[in-house]
Amino acid sequence: MDTSHRQTGTKDSELTAQEKRALFRQGAIAVTPLCIAVIPWGLLAGSFAIDIGLDPFASQALSAIVFAGSAQLVATGLLKVGAGLGTILLTTLFITSRHLLYSVTMRDKISPLPLRWRLGLGFLLTDELFALCGHQSKKEFNRWYALGTGLWFYICWNIATFAGIVAGKFIPNLDTIGLDFAVAATFIAIVIPTIKKLSVLITVFVAMILSVVLQYFDVDGGLMIASIIAMFFGYSIDTIKGNNA
């Protein structure tokens, strides 16, 4: 039986139970390298939550419910300095706002699915899931492959966080040994394969340069400003190329 990746475009009603399981496994296998890359990030998130005084249950609940590494790290950092709930919610909203763009991009593929699938894949929609499934066409996309990708990453993230919680109880200040580099390394691994056209290359280059410059001059919200300007440049390039086509 042919259960290769080309089956991602097959209609769900045409797939056997064995083919669905095969596609689920393919999704899980495809995201495994990113799961490995994110382990230090999960260790950091779990240990940092313990370091600021959260109990193990609350620390694990951040990963199980919030399921957003960058938002978890920022939220725990804000809790550490005594920030109010409004500040924490607003900050994490801005940090995770990119998921709105992810969902808009994937809307045509996911909106036809039943509600339980839309809710499930919506919850599992991360940078990693988008990196593997976001650029697939409607014909290529398959819900079982996406589910395998998202669910396996969710499980690995929570296992890594749990390990960080346990380690945080015995090894204090894990955040001082450089685990935070995993954040940058993970995003680099996600972004680089997507650079396939000029507009994306310019977007990445502008974001990289501006973020460093704004950080050097200690500009508040520099990362967000760099992201918005970079997206504007990328969109402008696409628009110009489209008008000249």
Steps between C-alpha positions, in 0.01 A plus 500: 500500500634842409494718811755755386476871572322560170185366669469821696281625219262204503145566620445375855203288397722312254759400759499175693568489874849367426572787261379753757734352761784505246441869426482574873837328548649689205399829657649398833825388337524819294476723809735290716817699413322816618387316813863418576607859432240634741601279796735763654222757457256274686755435774544875539126569510439235764795589722437875476140451612629318808767763563242781522298310759227319303412153626561202269132471408471864391833478319383198299160659439671786315624253240184289496259796462696796363729287279710791375866498591583866446180614672568270797853634547385862477200440728713335767754781472226758550365306797848503650514881493145531632325621184122520505266261323406760237865558407566127476194437282573793268865408461430134425227608256754698297760223519260234374323724247696331220271201550218712362695524174562125510129432542406738218751329270362154582135599513411369155638157594355469851166684476328217304578253782252410777501718812694250713780499243505878469523540878760226537730616223447861606627418848795304358594775252856598584799630307606140447164380367478802271854440373403150385138549393444870450636514147325189378228549241143389568574192289814413697355566847369209706352529848660177627849608400440839667362330811805276525726802465320716756415235758848345507655844543252576781594177681874563459468860619318391816753222567786750463323743732444227757870413485578868554268510802670198654846641421400838639429341837857372522706728273417867565559778246498280190427817305860612556666218302398616154191288435324811369705465179261218412232764437706665228625168362147363466374802309806496274430135420138587419566813293797398284318229298219746417731747326415407143427837343634855505224652714556248779877551486458878528252459786744285696795728426316820599366339819846376594676834447229715658461278806873521571511879445192569713631271774833684493323832552273343764178590322188378680310247291788485254434140400138575421593812304761308301246227421235744375745695283648177359154370408426831328817468292419141404142589407622798294741279304224250426267783392761657271583164341130430453440833330794443267394148412 
